[in-house]
XYZ file of C-alpha atoms in Angstrom:
645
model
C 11.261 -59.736 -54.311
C 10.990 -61.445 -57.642
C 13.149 -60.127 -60.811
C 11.284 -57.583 -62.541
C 9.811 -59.604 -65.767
C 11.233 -58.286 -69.307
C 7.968 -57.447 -71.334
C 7.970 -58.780 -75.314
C 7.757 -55.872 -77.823
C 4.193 -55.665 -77.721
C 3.567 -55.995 -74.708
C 6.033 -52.803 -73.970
C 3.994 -50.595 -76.798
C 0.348 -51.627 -75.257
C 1.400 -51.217 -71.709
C 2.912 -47.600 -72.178
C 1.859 -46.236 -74.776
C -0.024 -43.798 -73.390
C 3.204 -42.445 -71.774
C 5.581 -42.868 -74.579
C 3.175 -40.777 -76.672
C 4.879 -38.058 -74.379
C 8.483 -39.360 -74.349
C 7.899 -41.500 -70.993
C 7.445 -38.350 -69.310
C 5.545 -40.371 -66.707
C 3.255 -38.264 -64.353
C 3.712 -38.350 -60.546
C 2.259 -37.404 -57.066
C 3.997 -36.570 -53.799
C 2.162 -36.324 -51.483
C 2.540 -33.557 -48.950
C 3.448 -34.491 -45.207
C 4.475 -38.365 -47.145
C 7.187 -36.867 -49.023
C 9.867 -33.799 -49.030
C 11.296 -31.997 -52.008
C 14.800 -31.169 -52.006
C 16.541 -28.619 -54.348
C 18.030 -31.222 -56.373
C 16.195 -34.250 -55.430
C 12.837 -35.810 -54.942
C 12.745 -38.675 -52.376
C 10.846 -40.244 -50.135
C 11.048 -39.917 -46.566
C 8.045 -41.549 -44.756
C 6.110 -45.091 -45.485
C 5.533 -45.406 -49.565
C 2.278 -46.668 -48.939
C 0.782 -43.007 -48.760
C 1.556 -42.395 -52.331
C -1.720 -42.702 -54.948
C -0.057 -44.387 -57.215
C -3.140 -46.319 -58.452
C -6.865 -46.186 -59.666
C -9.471 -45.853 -56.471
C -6.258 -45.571 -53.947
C -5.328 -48.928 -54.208
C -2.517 -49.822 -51.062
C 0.374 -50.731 -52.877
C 0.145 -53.711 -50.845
C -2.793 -54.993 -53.719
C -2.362 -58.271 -55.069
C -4.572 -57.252 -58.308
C -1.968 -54.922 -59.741
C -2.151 -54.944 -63.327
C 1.522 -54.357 -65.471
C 0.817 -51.309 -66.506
C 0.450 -50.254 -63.040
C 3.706 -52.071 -62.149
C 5.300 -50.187 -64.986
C 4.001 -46.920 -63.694
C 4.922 -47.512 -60.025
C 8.828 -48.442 -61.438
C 8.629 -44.578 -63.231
C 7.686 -43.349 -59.820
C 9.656 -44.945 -57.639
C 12.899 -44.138 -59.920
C 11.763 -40.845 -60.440
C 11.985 -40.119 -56.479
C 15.231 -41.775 -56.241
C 14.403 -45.626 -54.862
C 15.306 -48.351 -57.668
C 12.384 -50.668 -58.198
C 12.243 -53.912 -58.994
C 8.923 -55.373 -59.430
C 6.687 -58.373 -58.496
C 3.101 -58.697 -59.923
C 2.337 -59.931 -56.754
C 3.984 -57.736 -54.282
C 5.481 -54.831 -55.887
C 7.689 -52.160 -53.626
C 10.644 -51.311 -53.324
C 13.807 -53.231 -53.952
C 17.657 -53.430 -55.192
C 17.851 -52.204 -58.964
C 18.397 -49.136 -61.294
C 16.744 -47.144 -63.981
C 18.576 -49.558 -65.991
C 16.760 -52.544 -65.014
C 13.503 -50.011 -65.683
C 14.924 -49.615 -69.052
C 15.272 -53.153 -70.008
C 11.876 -54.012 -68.456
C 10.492 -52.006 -71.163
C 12.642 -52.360 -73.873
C 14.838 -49.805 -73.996
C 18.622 -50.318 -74.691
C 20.716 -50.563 -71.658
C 22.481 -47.088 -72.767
C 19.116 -45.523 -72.816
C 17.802 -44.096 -69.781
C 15.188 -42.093 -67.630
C 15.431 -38.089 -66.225
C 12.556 -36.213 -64.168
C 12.563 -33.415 -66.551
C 9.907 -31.100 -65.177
C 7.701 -30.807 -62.057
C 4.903 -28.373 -60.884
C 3.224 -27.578 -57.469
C -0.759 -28.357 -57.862
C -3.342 -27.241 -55.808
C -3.809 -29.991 -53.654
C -0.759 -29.748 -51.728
C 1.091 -32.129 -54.617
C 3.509 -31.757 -56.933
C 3.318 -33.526 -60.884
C 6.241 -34.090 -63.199
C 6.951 -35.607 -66.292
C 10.078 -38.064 -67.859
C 11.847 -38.231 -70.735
C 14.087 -41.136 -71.827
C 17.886 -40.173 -72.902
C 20.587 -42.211 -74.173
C 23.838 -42.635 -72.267
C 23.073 -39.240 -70.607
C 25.011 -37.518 -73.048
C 23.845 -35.028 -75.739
C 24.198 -35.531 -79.545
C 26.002 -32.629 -80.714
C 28.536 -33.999 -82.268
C 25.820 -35.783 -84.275
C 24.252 -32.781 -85.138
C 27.298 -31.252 -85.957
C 28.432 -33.838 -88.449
C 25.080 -33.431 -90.105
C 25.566 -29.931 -90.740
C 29.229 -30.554 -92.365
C 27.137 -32.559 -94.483
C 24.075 -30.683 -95.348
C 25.559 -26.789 -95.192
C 24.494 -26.453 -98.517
C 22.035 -25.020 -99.493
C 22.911 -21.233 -100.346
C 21.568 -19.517 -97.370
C 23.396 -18.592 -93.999
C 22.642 -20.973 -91.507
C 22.600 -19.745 -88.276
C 24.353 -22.173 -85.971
C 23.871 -20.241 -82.664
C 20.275 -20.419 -82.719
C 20.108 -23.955 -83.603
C 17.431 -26.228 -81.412
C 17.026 -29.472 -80.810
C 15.062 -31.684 -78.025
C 14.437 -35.619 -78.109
C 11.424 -38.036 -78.117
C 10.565 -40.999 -78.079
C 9.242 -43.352 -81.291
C 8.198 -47.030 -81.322
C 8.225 -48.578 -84.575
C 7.633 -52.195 -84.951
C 7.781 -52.960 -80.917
C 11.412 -51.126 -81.079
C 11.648 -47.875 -78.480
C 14.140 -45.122 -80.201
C 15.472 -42.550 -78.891
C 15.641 -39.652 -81.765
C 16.609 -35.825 -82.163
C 14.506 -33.156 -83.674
C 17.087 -30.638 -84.730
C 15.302 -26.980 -86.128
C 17.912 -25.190 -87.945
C 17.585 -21.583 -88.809
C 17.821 -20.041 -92.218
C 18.129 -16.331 -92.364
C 17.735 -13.900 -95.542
C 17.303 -10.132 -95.831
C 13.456 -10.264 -95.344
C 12.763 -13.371 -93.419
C 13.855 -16.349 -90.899
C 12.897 -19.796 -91.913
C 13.062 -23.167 -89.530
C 14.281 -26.178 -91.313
C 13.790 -29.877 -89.556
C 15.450 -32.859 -89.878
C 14.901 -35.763 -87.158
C 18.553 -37.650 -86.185
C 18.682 -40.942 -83.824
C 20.188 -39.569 -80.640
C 22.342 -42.508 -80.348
C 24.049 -43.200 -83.895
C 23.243 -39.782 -85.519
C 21.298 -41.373 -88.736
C 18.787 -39.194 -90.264
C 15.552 -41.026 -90.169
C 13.442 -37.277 -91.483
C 13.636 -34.453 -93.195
C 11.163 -31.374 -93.054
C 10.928 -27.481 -94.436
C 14.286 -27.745 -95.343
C 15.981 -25.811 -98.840
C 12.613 -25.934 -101.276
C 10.317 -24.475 -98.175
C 13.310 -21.865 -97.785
C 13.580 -20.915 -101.504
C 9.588 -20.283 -101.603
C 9.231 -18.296 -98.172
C 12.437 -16.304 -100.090
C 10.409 -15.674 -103.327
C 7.527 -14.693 -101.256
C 9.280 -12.219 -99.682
C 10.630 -10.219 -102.552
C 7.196 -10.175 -104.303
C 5.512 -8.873 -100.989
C 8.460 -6.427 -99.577
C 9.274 -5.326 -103.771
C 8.108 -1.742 -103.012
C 9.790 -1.126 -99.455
C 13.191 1.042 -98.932
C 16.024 0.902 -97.053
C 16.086 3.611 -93.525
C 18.629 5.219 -92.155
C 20.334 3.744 -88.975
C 19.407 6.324 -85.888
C 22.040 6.946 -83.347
C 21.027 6.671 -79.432
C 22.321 8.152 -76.539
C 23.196 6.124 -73.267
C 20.911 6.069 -69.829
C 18.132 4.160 -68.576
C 15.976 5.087 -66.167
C 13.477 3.391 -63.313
C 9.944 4.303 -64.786
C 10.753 5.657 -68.066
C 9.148 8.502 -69.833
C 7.911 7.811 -73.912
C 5.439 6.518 -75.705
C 4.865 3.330 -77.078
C 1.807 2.210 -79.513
C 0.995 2.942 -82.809
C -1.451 4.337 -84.717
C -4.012 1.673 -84.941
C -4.639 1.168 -81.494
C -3.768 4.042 -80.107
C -0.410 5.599 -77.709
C 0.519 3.688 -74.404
C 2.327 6.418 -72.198
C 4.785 5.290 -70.137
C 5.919 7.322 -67.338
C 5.001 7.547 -63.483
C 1.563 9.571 -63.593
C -1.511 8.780 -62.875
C -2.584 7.651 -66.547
C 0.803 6.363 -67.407
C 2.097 2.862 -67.516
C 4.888 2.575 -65.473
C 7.955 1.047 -67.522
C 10.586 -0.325 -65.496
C 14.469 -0.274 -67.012
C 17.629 -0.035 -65.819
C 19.865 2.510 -65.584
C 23.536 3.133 -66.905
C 24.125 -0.112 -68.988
C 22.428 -2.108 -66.057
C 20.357 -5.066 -67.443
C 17.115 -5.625 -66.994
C 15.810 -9.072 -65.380
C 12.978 -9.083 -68.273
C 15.396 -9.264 -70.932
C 17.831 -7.482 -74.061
C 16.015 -5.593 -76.410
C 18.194 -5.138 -79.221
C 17.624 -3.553 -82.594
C 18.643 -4.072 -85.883
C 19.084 -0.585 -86.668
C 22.401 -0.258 -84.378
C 25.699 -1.825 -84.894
C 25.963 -5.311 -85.046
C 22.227 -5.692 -85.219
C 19.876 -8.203 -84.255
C 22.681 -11.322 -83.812
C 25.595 -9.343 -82.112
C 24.334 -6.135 -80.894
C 24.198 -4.099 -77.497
C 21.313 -3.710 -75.679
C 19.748 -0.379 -76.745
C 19.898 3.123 -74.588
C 18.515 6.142 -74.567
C 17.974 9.476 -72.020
C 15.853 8.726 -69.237
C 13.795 11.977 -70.772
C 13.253 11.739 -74.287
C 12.924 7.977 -74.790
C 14.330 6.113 -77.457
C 13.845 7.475 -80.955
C 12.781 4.651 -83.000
C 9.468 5.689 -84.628
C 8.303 4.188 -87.980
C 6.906 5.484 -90.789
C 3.833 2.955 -90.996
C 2.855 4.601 -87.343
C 4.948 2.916 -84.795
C 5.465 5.464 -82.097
C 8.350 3.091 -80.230
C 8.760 -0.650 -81.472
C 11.532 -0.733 -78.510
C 9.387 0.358 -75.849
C 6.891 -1.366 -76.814
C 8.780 -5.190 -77.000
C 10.300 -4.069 -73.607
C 6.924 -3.313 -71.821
C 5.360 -6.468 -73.781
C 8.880 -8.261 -71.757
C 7.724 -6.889 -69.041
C 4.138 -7.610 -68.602
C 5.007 -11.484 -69.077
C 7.338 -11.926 -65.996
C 4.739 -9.954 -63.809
C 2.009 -11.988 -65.124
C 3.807 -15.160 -64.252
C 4.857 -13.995 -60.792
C 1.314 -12.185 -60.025
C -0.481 -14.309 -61.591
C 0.737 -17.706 -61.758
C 3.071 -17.256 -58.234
C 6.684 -18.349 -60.486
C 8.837 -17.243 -62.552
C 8.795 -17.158 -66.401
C 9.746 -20.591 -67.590
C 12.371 -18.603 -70.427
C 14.034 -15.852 -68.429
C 15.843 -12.883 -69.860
C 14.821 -13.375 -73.367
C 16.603 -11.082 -76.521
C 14.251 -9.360 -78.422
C 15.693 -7.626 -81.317
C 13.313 -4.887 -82.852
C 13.640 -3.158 -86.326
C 14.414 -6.710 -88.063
C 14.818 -7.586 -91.402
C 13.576 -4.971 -93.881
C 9.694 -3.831 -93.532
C 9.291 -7.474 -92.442
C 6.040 -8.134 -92.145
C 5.947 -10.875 -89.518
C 7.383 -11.209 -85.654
C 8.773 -14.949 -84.748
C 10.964 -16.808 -82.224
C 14.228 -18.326 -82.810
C 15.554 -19.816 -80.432
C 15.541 -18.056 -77.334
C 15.578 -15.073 -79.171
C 12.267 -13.110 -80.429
C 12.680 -10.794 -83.509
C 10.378 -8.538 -84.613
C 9.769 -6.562 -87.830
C 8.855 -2.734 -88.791
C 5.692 -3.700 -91.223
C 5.007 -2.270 -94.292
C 3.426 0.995 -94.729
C 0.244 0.793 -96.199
C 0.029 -2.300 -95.388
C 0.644 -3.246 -91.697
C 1.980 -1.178 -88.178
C 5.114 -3.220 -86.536
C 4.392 -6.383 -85.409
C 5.252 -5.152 -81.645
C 2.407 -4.883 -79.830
C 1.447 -6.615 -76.805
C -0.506 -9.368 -78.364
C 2.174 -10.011 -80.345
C 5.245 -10.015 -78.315
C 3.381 -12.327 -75.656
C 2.485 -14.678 -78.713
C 5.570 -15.579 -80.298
C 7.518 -15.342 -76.092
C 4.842 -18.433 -75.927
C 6.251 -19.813 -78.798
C 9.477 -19.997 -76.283
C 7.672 -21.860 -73.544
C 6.681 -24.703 -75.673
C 10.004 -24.994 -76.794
C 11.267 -25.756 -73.129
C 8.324 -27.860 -72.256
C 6.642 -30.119 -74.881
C 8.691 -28.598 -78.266
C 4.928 -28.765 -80.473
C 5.867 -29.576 -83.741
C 4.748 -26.105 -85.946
C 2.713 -28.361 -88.746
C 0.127 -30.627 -88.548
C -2.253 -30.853 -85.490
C 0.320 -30.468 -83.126
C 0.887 -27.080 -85.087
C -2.806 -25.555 -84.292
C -1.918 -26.162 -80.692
C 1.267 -24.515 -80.631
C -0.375 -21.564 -82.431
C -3.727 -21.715 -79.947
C -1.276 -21.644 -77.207
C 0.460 -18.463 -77.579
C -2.472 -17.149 -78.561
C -4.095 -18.102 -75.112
C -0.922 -16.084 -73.715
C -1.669 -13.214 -75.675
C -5.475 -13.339 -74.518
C -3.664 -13.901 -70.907
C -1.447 -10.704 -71.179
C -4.017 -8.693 -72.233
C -6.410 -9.668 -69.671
C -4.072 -8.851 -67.088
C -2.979 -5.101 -68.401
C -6.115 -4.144 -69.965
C -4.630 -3.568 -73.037
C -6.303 -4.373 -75.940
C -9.048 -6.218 -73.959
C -10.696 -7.962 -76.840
C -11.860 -11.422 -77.867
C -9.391 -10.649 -81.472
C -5.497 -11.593 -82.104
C -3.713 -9.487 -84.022
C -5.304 -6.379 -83.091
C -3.716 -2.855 -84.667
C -1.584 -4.850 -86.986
C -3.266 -5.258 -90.479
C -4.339 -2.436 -92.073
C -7.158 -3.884 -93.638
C -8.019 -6.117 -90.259
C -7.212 -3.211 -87.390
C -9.508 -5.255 -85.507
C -7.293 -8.186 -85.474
C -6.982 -11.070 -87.869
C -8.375 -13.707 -85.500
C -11.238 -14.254 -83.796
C -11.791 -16.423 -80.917
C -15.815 -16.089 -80.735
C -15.981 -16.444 -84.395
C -12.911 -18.161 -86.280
C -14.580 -18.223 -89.675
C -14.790 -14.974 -89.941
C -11.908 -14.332 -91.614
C -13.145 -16.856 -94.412
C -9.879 -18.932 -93.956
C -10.128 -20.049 -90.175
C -11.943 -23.379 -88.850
C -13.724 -23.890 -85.760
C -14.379 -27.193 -85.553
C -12.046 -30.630 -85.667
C -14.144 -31.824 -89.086
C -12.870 -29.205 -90.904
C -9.675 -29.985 -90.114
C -8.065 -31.481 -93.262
C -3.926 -32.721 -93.552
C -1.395 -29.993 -94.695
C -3.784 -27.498 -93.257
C -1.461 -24.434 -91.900
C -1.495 -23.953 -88.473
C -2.994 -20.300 -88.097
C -5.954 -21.707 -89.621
C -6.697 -24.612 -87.691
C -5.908 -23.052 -84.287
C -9.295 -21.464 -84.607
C -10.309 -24.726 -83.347
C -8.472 -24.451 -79.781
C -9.089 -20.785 -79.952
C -12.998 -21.145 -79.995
C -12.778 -23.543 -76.948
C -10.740 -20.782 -75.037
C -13.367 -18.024 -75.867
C -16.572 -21.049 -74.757
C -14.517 -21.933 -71.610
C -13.285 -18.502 -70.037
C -16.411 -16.285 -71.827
C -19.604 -18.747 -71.866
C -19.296 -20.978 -69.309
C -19.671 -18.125 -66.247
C -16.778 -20.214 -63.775
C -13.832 -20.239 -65.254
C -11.769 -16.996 -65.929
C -8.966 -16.024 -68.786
C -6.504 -16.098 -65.452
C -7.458 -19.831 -64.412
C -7.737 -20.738 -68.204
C -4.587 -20.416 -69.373
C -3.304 -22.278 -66.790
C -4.718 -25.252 -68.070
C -3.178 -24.848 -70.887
C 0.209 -24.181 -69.408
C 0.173 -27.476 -67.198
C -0.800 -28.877 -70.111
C 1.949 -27.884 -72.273
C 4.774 -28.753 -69.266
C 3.252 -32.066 -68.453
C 1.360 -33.877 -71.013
C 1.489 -32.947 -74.443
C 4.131 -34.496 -76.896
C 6.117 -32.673 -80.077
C 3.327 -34.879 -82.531
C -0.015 -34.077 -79.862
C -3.466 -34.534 -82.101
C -6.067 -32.036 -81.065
C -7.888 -34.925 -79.312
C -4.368 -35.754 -77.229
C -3.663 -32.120 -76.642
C -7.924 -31.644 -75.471
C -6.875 -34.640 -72.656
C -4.082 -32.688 -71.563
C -6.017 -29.703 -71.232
C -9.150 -31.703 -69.164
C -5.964 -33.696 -66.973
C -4.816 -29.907 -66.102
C -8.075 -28.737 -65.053
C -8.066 -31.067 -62.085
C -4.958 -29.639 -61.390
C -5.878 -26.559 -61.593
C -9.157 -26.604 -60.016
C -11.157 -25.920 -63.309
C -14.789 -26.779 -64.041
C -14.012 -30.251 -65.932
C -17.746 -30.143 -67.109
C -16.878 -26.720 -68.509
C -13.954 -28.460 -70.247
C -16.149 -30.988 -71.835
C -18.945 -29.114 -72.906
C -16.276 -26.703 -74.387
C -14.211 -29.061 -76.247
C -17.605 -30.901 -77.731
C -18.610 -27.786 -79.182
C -16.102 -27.604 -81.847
C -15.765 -31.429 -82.131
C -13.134 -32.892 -80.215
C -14.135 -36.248 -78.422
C -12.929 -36.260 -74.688
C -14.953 -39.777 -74.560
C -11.156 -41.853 -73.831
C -9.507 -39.264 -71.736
C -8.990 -40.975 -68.288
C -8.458 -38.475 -65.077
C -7.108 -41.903 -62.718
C -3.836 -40.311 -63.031
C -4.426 -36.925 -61.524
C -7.800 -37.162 -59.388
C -7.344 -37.212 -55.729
C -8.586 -39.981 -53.477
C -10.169 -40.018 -49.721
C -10.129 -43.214 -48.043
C -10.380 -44.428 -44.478
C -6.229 -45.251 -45.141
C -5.838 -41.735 -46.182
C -8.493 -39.426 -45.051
C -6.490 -36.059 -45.043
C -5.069 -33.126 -47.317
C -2.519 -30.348 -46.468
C -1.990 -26.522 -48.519
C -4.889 -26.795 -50.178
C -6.081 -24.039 -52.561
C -9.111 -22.893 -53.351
C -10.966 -19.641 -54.071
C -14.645 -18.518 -55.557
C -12.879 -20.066 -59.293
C -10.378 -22.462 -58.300
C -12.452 -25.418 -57.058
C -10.578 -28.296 -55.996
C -12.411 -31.772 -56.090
C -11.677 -35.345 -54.669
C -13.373 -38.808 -55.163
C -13.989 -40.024 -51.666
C -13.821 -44.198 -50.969
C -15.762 -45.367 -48.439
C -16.473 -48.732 -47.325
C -19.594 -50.615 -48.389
C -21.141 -47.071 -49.272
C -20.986 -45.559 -45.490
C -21.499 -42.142 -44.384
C -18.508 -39.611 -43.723
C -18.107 -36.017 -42.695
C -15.975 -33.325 -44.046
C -14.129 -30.652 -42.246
C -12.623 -27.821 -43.262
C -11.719 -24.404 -42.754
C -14.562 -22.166 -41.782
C -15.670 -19.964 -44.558
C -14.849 -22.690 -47.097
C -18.049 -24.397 -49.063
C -18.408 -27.999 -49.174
C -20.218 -29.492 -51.983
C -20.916 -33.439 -51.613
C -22.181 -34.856 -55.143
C -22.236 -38.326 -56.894
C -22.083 -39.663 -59.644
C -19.773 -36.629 -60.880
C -17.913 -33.776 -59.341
C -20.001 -31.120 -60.598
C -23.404 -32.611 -59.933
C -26.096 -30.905 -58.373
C -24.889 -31.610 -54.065
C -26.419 -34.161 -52.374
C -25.599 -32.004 -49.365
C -23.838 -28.876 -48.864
C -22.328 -26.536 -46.290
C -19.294 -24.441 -45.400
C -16.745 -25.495 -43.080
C -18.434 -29.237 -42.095
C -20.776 -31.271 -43.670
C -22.599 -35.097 -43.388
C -23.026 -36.995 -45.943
C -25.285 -40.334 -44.875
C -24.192 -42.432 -47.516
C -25.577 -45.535 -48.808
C -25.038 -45.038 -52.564
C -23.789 -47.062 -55.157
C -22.037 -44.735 -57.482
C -18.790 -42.511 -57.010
C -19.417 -39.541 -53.756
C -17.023 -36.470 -54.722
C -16.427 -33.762 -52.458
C -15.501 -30.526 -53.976
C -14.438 -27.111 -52.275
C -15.171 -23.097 -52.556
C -13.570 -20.522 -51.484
C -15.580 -17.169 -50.691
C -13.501 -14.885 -52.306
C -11.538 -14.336 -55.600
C -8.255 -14.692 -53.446
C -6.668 -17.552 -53.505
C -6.156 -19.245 -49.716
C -4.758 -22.244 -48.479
C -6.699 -24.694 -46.289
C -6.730 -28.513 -45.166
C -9.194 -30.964 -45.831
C -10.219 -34.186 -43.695
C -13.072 -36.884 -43.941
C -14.295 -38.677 -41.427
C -15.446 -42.463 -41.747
């Protein structure tokens, strides 16, 4: 095994810079019946040559195995535990660590590589993602020295909910490792997230973003709009919870939601005597010690909490708690885990008539509204927005401005359309429904973004500095076209897309154009009409023209002719390139009330041949043959696939 070759500066940035655009989180495949998963581990416990590591299923016994290959191989095999060295001749596996990975592509030798998250796919795999950290060790001592030096600026800064998560830059051919720290600034009305970027590994400030003059304005802005609104009186509460509560939640906009155990009632699950509930803490800042110190709150399992509002909230607590709710049964129904942030604090009754709801943290705070103006911004839309707002925290921390900013936004709106899909609850194609007074409609609309005069639906409209509720409308728009238009794909299977998406490939600084690859990458995953995907995304003008699918389609071949745990249904529709030698025929087999679709050319072709359970395909052709499975049913089954040479 030859030394694995240092690569110059440029070399480094041309060979991976598609990965360090998302912090080396490199993406990988285990292959079922090749590979087992432990709890804590990933390694590797039959021949390596079963992994598709490559383009076309190349053996990783290839001579023609370019370096970006080599490099991607050396993420893999480090990620499953086997140090890699590499030969462009004969790469495998040898005697070396993530630190010789490291200095192969320029890191610093106290800089190095940690699987940071991994999903289950539908075929039977499992795909992950890297990030790069530096001596293993976290940087707040950095962050706190910055703070002694910046705690300035007149406001309270709210150290507990301070965030921070690292990337990756390369300036100049140099890789850096650097913070993003989000501090929060609090006031009587409002919560405002400063920025400043750090390097991880010496604590200089390289950037500074939203920070005092952003803080001062959103301050101002506040006291104009909330000049008019007084102070309520704090409401005592009494001390059981109940199984299957009895109130009402809703307001008077879009109607009550009764909760209770009848026929027509939602059924509200909470705990009783001071138990807590695995959805989360709703708190309110009505009680003592308020939103940042306060007790769950607690009421009789009869009466319900008594936390109306004036501006026609029947129950802002119930409300966040059933919104809490709904989100860890739609990840478990729907999506077969668990919610990625569990036991979230929600704090109700924030701020004074605050017209707004946001996450901090993993804390979501919502306010009361004004009266006249706007109902509390608790409703199911809205709690399921800004608990998104968590998730892409944990997994790709979207900056809030720029392009990366309409994403973050289009993303927990996609939840919101998600949640309300699933309850049937405010089962429209609008966010922000029953909020506004003067929009009870909702203030966004997915069919339509421009309707709201402000709102673009299309990537040249898109202009620098734009805020980000405007130019989600773009993202939004392909939502409605994909899960509304298209006829395949569904709001359930949708969203999922974006979800792998947001765990796997996107970056804090994703373009639209980055974040529209990441979407089409998860719809293989997911088993999503890619043509859907593209004809979506083109109609509001994002170019999928250099988004490659090597990394995540699956491959056939006479070496490697067989899948296990397969799923498929009548939406999810799993496809695979089959590789045949010099063009000859093959037959599939699979389970019995499974359609098989052979097409070329593309997946989603009109079939050269079709058939359920087996089918022939004769060959003889000189472009790409894809094979592509149905189930009969909207249920979701597991089968195995096998081709024949």
């Amino acid at each position: 095994m030859q030394k694995a070759e240092r690569l110059s500066p440029s070399e480094t940035l041309s060979t991976v810079s598609e990965f360090l655009s998302c912090m080396l989180r490199f993406l990988f495949q285990i292959r079922s019946g090749a590979q087992s998963v432990d709890t804590s581990t990933v390694h590797i416990t039959q021949s390596v040559q079963y992994l598709s590591l490559f383009p076309h299923s190349q053996p990783l016994h290839a001579y023609s195995v370019t370096m970006a290959s080599s490099c991607y191989l050396a993420v893999l095999l480090v990620m499953l535990g086997c140090p890699a060295a590499l030969s462009h001749q004969n790469p495998g596996i040898g005697k070396g660590n993530k630190h010789g990975l490291a200095d192969m592509l320029g890191l610093d030798p106290d800089m190095s590589l940690d699987l940071l998250h991994s999903e289950p796919t539908i075929f039977g795999t499992r795909q992950g993602r890297m990030r790069v950290s530096c001596n293993g060790e976290t940087v707040e001592d950095h962050v706190s020295d910055y703070v002694k030096r910046n705690n300035n600026t007149g406001r309270e800064l709210q150290k507990e909910y301070m965030r921070s998560s690292r990337s990756l830059r390369v300036e100049d051919g140099e890789v850096r490792v650097v913070e993003e720290v989000s501090f929060l600034f609090t006031n009587e009305v409002d919560v405002v997230r400063g920025v400043v970027v750090i390097d991880a590994c010496n604590g200089q400030q390289l950037e500074e973003r939203n920070m005092k003059a952003a803080i001062d304005e959103k301050h101002r802005e506040n006291q104009e709009s909330n000049m008019e609104t007084q102070s309520r009186q704090r409401r005592g509460a009494s001390k059981t919870l109940s199984d299957c509560l009895t109130g009402t939640g809703g307001n008077s906009m879009l109607g009550p939601v009764n909760f209770g155990d009848g026929a027509y009632e939602v059924c509200l699950v909470v705990e009783q005597s001071g138990g807590e509930s695995e959805f989360g803490r709703v708190l309110s800042g009505r009680e003592e010690g308020g939103c940042f110190g306060g007790s769950p709150i607690s009421f009789t399992c009869s009466e319900g909490p008594d936390d109306a509002t004036e501006n026609g909230g029947n129950s802002p607590s119930l409300d966040v708690a059933f919104g809490l709710q709904t989100i860890f049964r739609v990840f478990r129904e729907w999506y077969d885990m668990e919610a990625p942030v569990p036991s979230p604090t929600a704090c109700v009754h924030y701020g004074d008539n605050l017209n707004n709801a946001l996450s901090v943290g993993e804390q979501l705070l919502f306010g009361d509204g004004l009266l006249g103006f706007s109902a509390p911004f608790t409703t199911l839309g809205a709690v399921c927005h800004e608990y998104a707002h968590l998730i892409t925290e944990k997994y790709s921390n979207l900056q809030h401005d720029g392009q990366a900013g309409g994403v973050n936004d289009a993303f927990a709106d996609a939840f919101s359309r998600a949640c309300r899909k699933f309850t049937g609850i405010d089962d429209t194609w609008y966010e922000g429904s029953g909020l506004l007074v003067n929009y009870p409609q909702g203030f966004r609309c997915y069919a339509d973004p421009t309707f709201d005069g402000f709102s673009i639906d299309n990537l040249s409209d898109y202009e620098a500095g734009m805020d980000s509720h405007r130019s989600c409308g773009i993202f939004n728009k392909f939502f409605y076209c994909l899960t509304e238009t298209q006829g395949t794909t569904t709001i359930r299977d949708g969203f999922l897309t974006y979800l792998l998406a947001n765990e796997l490939f996107w970056a804090p600084d994703t373009s639209f154009e980055d974040a529209a690859c990441g979407i089409l990458r998860s719809s293989v995953l997911a088993g999503v009409n890619t043509e859907s995907v593209r004809t979506c995304f083109g109609s509001v003008g994002v170019s999928l023209d250099s988004c490659s699918l090597d990394s995540v389609e699956q491959v056939l071949s006479e070496d490697d002719p067989r899948r296990k745990n397969v799923i498929v249904s009548a939406t999810v529709n799993p496809y695979f390139r089959v590789r045949a030698s010099d063009g000859a025929g093959f037959t599939v087999k699979t389970n019995p009330d499974v359609t098989i679709m052979v097409s070329t050319g593309s997946a989603y072709a009109e079939p050269e041949v079709s058939g359920v359970g087996k089918v022939k395909f004769n060959g003889d052709v000189d472009s790409d043959v894809f094979v592509r499975l149905q189930g009969s049913s909207d249920e979701r089954e597991q089968v195995d696939i096998r081709v024949k040479f």
